[in-house]
Amino acid sequence: MNMSDETNHDNDQWWLAALPRMIVWSRLRVLDSGVAEVFDCDGRINVYESEDVARAALMDAEFRALDGMDAEDAEVWGLDLEELEPPRAEDDDTLRERMVQPVKNPLTGRD
């Protein structure tokens, strides 16, 4: 299995963007070489020369790091931090299908 097929690594960082009633995820992975890869919701792996450059690109696209988010940050986006969980899958092809998730309507509790 190659690196891109293993979807869960200790050094993965999950980023999210909130759209109306949708959450879009991106996975930032820093390789041993220092090169950073961002797996996006379209299944593309975008390669950046460093983690800092990748983070800047994600922030420019209005993504936020999940590990840096607190309950107040999530609330601004209309999200419950405790309910935010990055997608999981056996491989990147399956993961791609889970990178966009509906947000539950706070009034009904349904998507």
Short mmCIF file of N, CA and C in Angstrom, two decimals:
data_model
loop_
_atom_site.label_atom_id
_atom_site.label_comp_id
_atom_site.label_asym_id
_atom_site.label_seq_id
_atom_site.Cartn_x
_atom_site.Cartn_y
_atom_site.Cartn_z
N MET A 1 0.85 -1.18 0.00
CA MET A 1 0.00 0.00 0.00
C MET A 1 0.90 1.24 0.00
N ASN A 2 0.61 2.21 -0.86
CA ASN A 2 1.44 3.41 -0.88
C ASN A 2 0.93 4.43 0.13
N MET A 3 1.74 5.46 0.36
CA MET A 3 1.42 6.45 1.40
C MET A 3 0.05 7.09 1.19
N SER A 4 -0.32 7.38 -0.05
CA SER A 4 -1.57 8.10 -0.27
C SER A 4 -2.79 7.22 0.00
N ASP A 5 -2.60 5.87 0.07
CA ASP A 5 -3.72 4.98 0.36
C ASP A 5 -3.95 4.79 1.84
N GLU A 6 -3.02 5.19 2.67
CA GLU A 6 -3.18 5.06 4.10
C GLU A 6 -3.77 6.37 4.61
N THR A 7 -5.03 6.34 5.01
CA THR A 7 -5.72 7.61 5.29
C THR A 7 -5.52 8.13 6.70
N ASN A 8 -5.00 7.34 7.62
CA ASN A 8 -4.86 7.80 9.01
C ASN A 8 -3.41 7.71 9.45
N HIS A 9 -2.77 8.85 9.60
CA HIS A 9 -1.39 8.93 10.06
C HIS A 9 -1.34 9.78 11.32
N ASP A 10 -0.35 9.52 12.15
CA ASP A 10 -0.20 10.32 13.37
C ASP A 10 0.06 11.79 13.06
N ASN A 11 0.70 12.07 11.93
CA ASN A 11 1.06 13.45 11.61
C ASN A 11 0.03 14.15 10.73
N ASP A 12 -1.15 13.55 10.56
CA ASP A 12 -2.20 14.20 9.78
C ASP A 12 -2.80 15.35 10.58
N GLN A 13 -3.08 16.42 9.88
CA GLN A 13 -3.78 17.57 10.47
C GLN A 13 -5.06 17.76 9.67
N TRP A 14 -6.17 17.89 10.35
CA TRP A 14 -7.44 18.06 9.68
C TRP A 14 -7.86 19.53 9.71
N TRP A 15 -8.30 20.00 8.57
CA TRP A 15 -8.75 21.38 8.39
C TRP A 15 -10.17 21.34 7.86
N LEU A 16 -10.96 22.36 8.19
CA LEU A 16 -12.32 22.39 7.71
C LEU A 16 -12.74 23.80 7.32
N ALA A 17 -13.68 23.83 6.41
CA ALA A 17 -14.32 25.08 5.99
C ALA A 17 -15.82 24.84 6.12
N ALA A 18 -16.53 25.86 6.53
CA ALA A 18 -17.98 25.75 6.69
C ALA A 18 -18.67 26.51 5.56
N LEU A 19 -19.53 25.80 4.87
CA LEU A 19 -20.40 26.39 3.86
C LEU A 19 -21.81 26.32 4.42
N PRO A 20 -22.76 26.98 3.79
CA PRO A 20 -24.13 26.85 4.29
C PRO A 20 -24.54 25.38 4.35
N ARG A 21 -24.77 24.89 5.57
CA ARG A 21 -25.24 23.52 5.83
C ARG A 21 -24.29 22.42 5.37
N MET A 22 -23.01 22.76 5.17
CA MET A 22 -22.01 21.77 4.76
C MET A 22 -20.68 22.04 5.46
N ILE A 23 -19.93 20.98 5.73
CA ILE A 23 -18.55 21.09 6.19
C ILE A 23 -17.69 20.45 5.12
N VAL A 24 -16.63 21.14 4.73
CA VAL A 24 -15.67 20.63 3.75
C VAL A 24 -14.36 20.38 4.49
N TRP A 25 -13.83 19.17 4.37
CA TRP A 25 -12.60 18.79 5.06
C TRP A 25 -11.41 18.77 4.11
N SER A 26 -10.24 19.03 4.64
CA SER A 26 -8.96 18.85 3.95
C SER A 26 -8.00 18.21 4.95
N ARG A 27 -7.16 17.33 4.42
CA ARG A 27 -6.16 16.66 5.27
C ARG A 27 -4.77 17.15 4.89
N LEU A 28 -4.07 17.72 5.85
CA LEU A 28 -2.70 18.17 5.66
C LEU A 28 -1.78 17.11 6.24
N ARG A 29 -0.85 16.65 5.41
CA ARG A 29 0.12 15.63 5.84
C ARG A 29 1.51 16.14 5.51
N VAL A 30 2.39 16.15 6.50
CA VAL A 30 3.78 16.57 6.29
C VAL A 30 4.64 15.32 6.18
N LEU A 31 5.35 15.20 5.08
CA LEU A 31 6.20 14.04 4.84
C LEU A 31 7.54 14.21 5.54
N ASP A 32 8.28 13.12 5.68
CA ASP A 32 9.60 13.18 6.32
C ASP A 32 10.53 14.18 5.64
N SER A 33 10.33 14.38 4.35
CA SER A 33 11.17 15.31 3.58
C SER A 33 10.86 16.77 3.90
N GLY A 34 9.74 17.03 4.60
CA GLY A 34 9.32 18.40 4.88
C GLY A 34 8.28 18.90 3.89
N VAL A 35 8.11 18.18 2.79
CA VAL A 35 7.09 18.51 1.81
C VAL A 35 5.72 18.25 2.44
N ALA A 36 4.76 19.09 2.13
CA ALA A 36 3.41 18.93 2.67
C ALA A 36 2.44 18.59 1.55
N GLU A 37 1.53 17.68 1.85
CA GLU A 37 0.47 17.29 0.92
C GLU A 37 -0.87 17.65 1.54
N VAL A 38 -1.75 18.23 0.72
CA VAL A 38 -3.11 18.51 1.16
C VAL A 38 -4.05 17.70 0.28
N PHE A 39 -4.77 16.79 0.92
CA PHE A 39 -5.80 15.99 0.24
C PHE A 39 -7.09 16.76 0.36
N ASP A 40 -7.70 17.10 -0.80
CA ASP A 40 -8.89 17.94 -0.76
C ASP A 40 -10.16 17.15 -1.04
N CYS A 41 -11.28 17.84 -1.01
CA CYS A 41 -12.58 17.19 -1.15
C CYS A 41 -12.82 16.63 -2.55
N ASP A 42 -12.01 17.02 -3.51
CA ASP A 42 -12.13 16.49 -4.87
C ASP A 42 -11.22 15.29 -5.08
N GLY A 43 -10.49 14.88 -4.03
CA GLY A 43 -9.60 13.74 -4.14
C GLY A 43 -8.23 14.08 -4.70
N ARG A 44 -7.97 15.36 -4.87
CA ARG A 44 -6.64 15.77 -5.36
C ARG A 44 -5.68 15.85 -4.20
N ILE A 45 -4.42 15.57 -4.48
CA ILE A 45 -3.36 15.78 -3.50
C ILE A 45 -2.52 16.94 -4.02
N ASN A 46 -2.62 18.07 -3.33
CA ASN A 46 -1.86 19.26 -3.69
C ASN A 46 -0.57 19.25 -2.89
N VAL A 47 0.55 19.42 -3.57
CA VAL A 47 1.87 19.33 -2.94
C VAL A 47 2.43 20.74 -2.74
N TYR A 48 2.95 20.98 -1.52
CA TYR A 48 3.53 22.28 -1.16
C TYR A 48 4.94 22.06 -0.64
N GLU A 49 5.78 23.05 -0.82
CA GLU A 49 7.19 22.90 -0.43
C GLU A 49 7.40 22.77 1.07
N SER A 50 6.44 23.22 1.87
CA SER A 50 6.58 23.12 3.32
C SER A 50 5.21 23.16 3.99
N GLU A 51 5.20 22.82 5.27
CA GLU A 51 3.98 22.89 6.06
C GLU A 51 3.46 24.32 6.13
N ASP A 52 4.35 25.29 6.30
CA ASP A 52 3.92 26.69 6.39
C ASP A 52 3.21 27.15 5.13
N VAL A 53 3.74 26.75 3.97
CA VAL A 53 3.12 27.15 2.69
C VAL A 53 1.75 26.48 2.56
N ALA A 54 1.65 25.21 2.94
CA ALA A 54 0.38 24.50 2.87
C ALA A 54 -0.65 25.13 3.81
N ARG A 55 -0.23 25.46 5.03
CA ARG A 55 -1.13 26.10 5.99
C ARG A 55 -1.63 27.45 5.45
N ALA A 56 -0.73 28.22 4.86
CA ALA A 56 -1.11 29.52 4.29
C ALA A 56 -2.14 29.34 3.18
N ALA A 57 -1.94 28.33 2.34
CA ALA A 57 -2.89 28.06 1.26
C ALA A 57 -4.26 27.68 1.82
N LEU A 58 -4.28 26.85 2.84
CA LEU A 58 -5.55 26.47 3.46
C LEU A 58 -6.24 27.68 4.09
N MET A 59 -5.48 28.51 4.79
CA MET A 59 -6.07 29.71 5.40
C MET A 59 -6.58 30.68 4.33
N ASP A 60 -5.86 30.81 3.22
CA ASP A 60 -6.32 31.66 2.12
C ASP A 60 -7.65 31.17 1.57
N ALA A 61 -7.85 29.85 1.61
CA ALA A 61 -9.10 29.26 1.13
C ALA A 61 -10.17 29.21 2.24
N GLU A 62 -9.90 29.90 3.36
CA GLU A 62 -10.82 30.03 4.49
C GLU A 62 -11.07 28.72 5.24
N PHE A 63 -10.05 27.87 5.26
CA PHE A 63 -10.08 26.67 6.10
C PHE A 63 -9.51 27.02 7.47
N ARG A 64 -9.93 26.28 8.48
CA ARG A 64 -9.42 26.43 9.84
C ARG A 64 -8.91 25.08 10.32
N ALA A 65 -7.85 25.09 11.09
CA ALA A 65 -7.31 23.85 11.65
C ALA A 65 -8.24 23.35 12.75
N LEU A 66 -8.65 22.10 12.67
CA LEU A 66 -9.52 21.54 13.69
C LEU A 66 -8.85 21.55 15.05
N ASP A 67 -7.56 21.24 15.10
CA ASP A 67 -6.89 21.16 16.40
C ASP A 67 -6.68 22.53 17.05
N GLY A 68 -6.88 23.60 16.30
CA GLY A 68 -6.75 24.94 16.86
C GLY A 68 -8.09 25.60 17.15
N MET A 69 -9.16 24.86 16.92
CA MET A 69 -10.50 25.40 17.07
C MET A 69 -11.02 25.14 18.49
N ASP A 70 -11.66 26.15 19.06
CA ASP A 70 -12.31 25.93 20.35
C ASP A 70 -13.83 26.03 20.16
N ALA A 71 -14.57 25.81 21.22
CA ALA A 71 -16.03 25.79 21.13
C ALA A 71 -16.58 27.12 20.61
N GLU A 72 -15.97 28.22 21.02
CA GLU A 72 -16.43 29.54 20.57
C GLU A 72 -16.20 29.72 19.07
N ASP A 73 -15.03 29.27 18.57
CA ASP A 73 -14.76 29.34 17.13
C ASP A 73 -15.80 28.55 16.35
N ALA A 74 -16.08 27.34 16.82
CA ALA A 74 -17.05 26.48 16.14
C ALA A 74 -18.44 27.12 16.15
N GLU A 75 -18.79 27.72 17.26
CA GLU A 75 -20.11 28.34 17.39
C GLU A 75 -20.29 29.48 16.39
N VAL A 76 -19.23 30.23 16.13
CA VAL A 76 -19.29 31.31 15.14
C VAL A 76 -19.72 30.76 13.78
N TRP A 77 -19.29 29.54 13.49
CA TRP A 77 -19.64 28.89 12.22
C TRP A 77 -20.95 28.12 12.32
N GLY A 78 -21.60 28.17 13.49
CA GLY A 78 -22.84 27.43 13.67
C GLY A 78 -22.63 25.94 13.86
N LEU A 79 -21.46 25.56 14.38
CA LEU A 79 -21.12 24.15 14.56
C LEU A 79 -20.92 23.84 16.04
N ASP A 80 -21.08 22.57 16.38
CA ASP A 80 -20.81 22.09 17.73
C ASP A 80 -19.46 21.38 17.69
N LEU A 81 -18.48 21.91 18.38
CA LEU A 81 -17.12 21.36 18.35
C LEU A 81 -17.10 19.88 18.73
N GLU A 82 -17.91 19.49 19.68
CA GLU A 82 -17.91 18.10 20.13
C GLU A 82 -18.44 17.14 19.07
N GLU A 83 -19.18 17.65 18.10
CA GLU A 83 -19.71 16.80 17.03
C GLU A 83 -18.80 16.76 15.80
N LEU A 84 -17.77 17.58 15.78
CA LEU A 84 -16.87 17.61 14.62
C LEU A 84 -15.89 16.45 14.69
N GLU A 85 -15.96 15.60 13.70
CA GLU A 85 -15.04 14.47 13.62
C GLU A 85 -14.60 14.30 12.18
N PRO A 86 -13.28 14.30 11.95
CA PRO A 86 -12.80 14.15 10.57
C PRO A 86 -13.27 12.83 9.97
N PRO A 87 -13.42 12.82 8.66
CA PRO A 87 -13.84 11.58 8.00
C PRO A 87 -12.76 10.51 8.11
N ARG A 88 -13.17 9.26 8.06
CA ARG A 88 -12.25 8.12 8.11
C ARG A 88 -12.61 7.16 6.99
N ALA A 89 -11.59 6.49 6.46
CA ALA A 89 -11.82 5.49 5.41
C ALA A 89 -10.59 4.62 5.27
N GLU A 90 -10.76 3.49 4.61
CA GLU A 90 -9.66 2.55 4.39
C GLU A 90 -8.67 3.06 3.34
N ASP A 91 -9.16 3.87 2.40
CA ASP A 91 -8.29 4.37 1.34
C ASP A 91 -8.76 5.75 0.91
N ASP A 92 -7.90 6.45 0.15
CA ASP A 92 -8.21 7.82 -0.25
C ASP A 92 -9.40 7.91 -1.19
N ASP A 93 -9.64 6.89 -2.02
CA ASP A 93 -10.80 6.93 -2.91
C ASP A 93 -12.10 6.96 -2.10
N THR A 94 -12.17 6.15 -1.08
CA THR A 94 -13.35 6.13 -0.22
C THR A 94 -13.41 7.39 0.63
N LEU A 95 -12.26 7.83 1.10
CA LEU A 95 -12.20 9.04 1.92
C LEU A 95 -12.72 10.25 1.15
N ARG A 96 -12.40 10.35 -0.12
CA ARG A 96 -12.84 11.48 -0.95
C ARG A 96 -14.35 11.66 -0.87
N GLU A 97 -15.08 10.56 -0.86
CA GLU A 97 -16.54 10.61 -0.82
C GLU A 97 -17.06 11.15 0.51
N ARG A 98 -16.21 11.18 1.53
CA ARG A 98 -16.64 11.61 2.87
C ARG A 98 -16.10 12.98 3.26
N MET A 99 -15.42 13.65 2.33
CA MET A 99 -14.76 14.92 2.65
C MET A 99 -15.72 16.11 2.70
N VAL A 100 -16.94 15.93 2.23
CA VAL A 100 -17.98 16.96 2.35
C VAL A 100 -19.11 16.32 3.14
N GLN A 101 -19.48 16.97 4.25
CA GLN A 101 -20.50 16.41 5.14
C GLN A 101 -21.60 17.44 5.38
N PRO A 102 -22.84 16.99 5.40
CA PRO A 102 -23.93 17.92 5.73
C PRO A 102 -23.88 18.30 7.20
N VAL A 103 -24.34 19.50 7.50
CA VAL A 103 -24.44 19.98 8.88
C VAL A 103 -25.88 19.81 9.31
N LYS A 104 -26.07 19.30 10.51
CA LYS A 104 -27.42 19.11 11.03
C LYS A 104 -28.08 20.45 11.30
N ASN A 105 -29.35 20.52 10.98
CA ASN A 105 -30.15 21.70 11.28
C ASN A 105 -30.35 21.75 12.79
N PRO A 106 -29.95 22.86 13.44
CA PRO A 106 -30.06 22.92 14.90
C PRO A 106 -31.51 22.84 15.41
N LEU A 107 -32.47 23.15 14.57
CA LEU A 107 -33.87 23.12 15.00
C LEU A 107 -34.46 21.72 14.93
N THR A 108 -34.04 20.94 13.91
CA THR A 108 -34.63 19.61 13.72
C THR A 108 -33.68 18.48 14.10
N GLY A 109 -32.35 18.77 14.12
CA GLY A 109 -31.38 17.72 14.40
C GLY A 109 -31.12 16.83 13.21
N ARG A 110 -31.67 17.19 12.04
CA ARG A 110 -31.48 16.40 10.82
C ARG A 110 -30.62 17.17 9.84
N ASP A 111 -30.09 16.44 8.85
CA ASP A 111 -29.28 17.06 7.79
C ASP A 111 -30.12 18.00 6.95
#
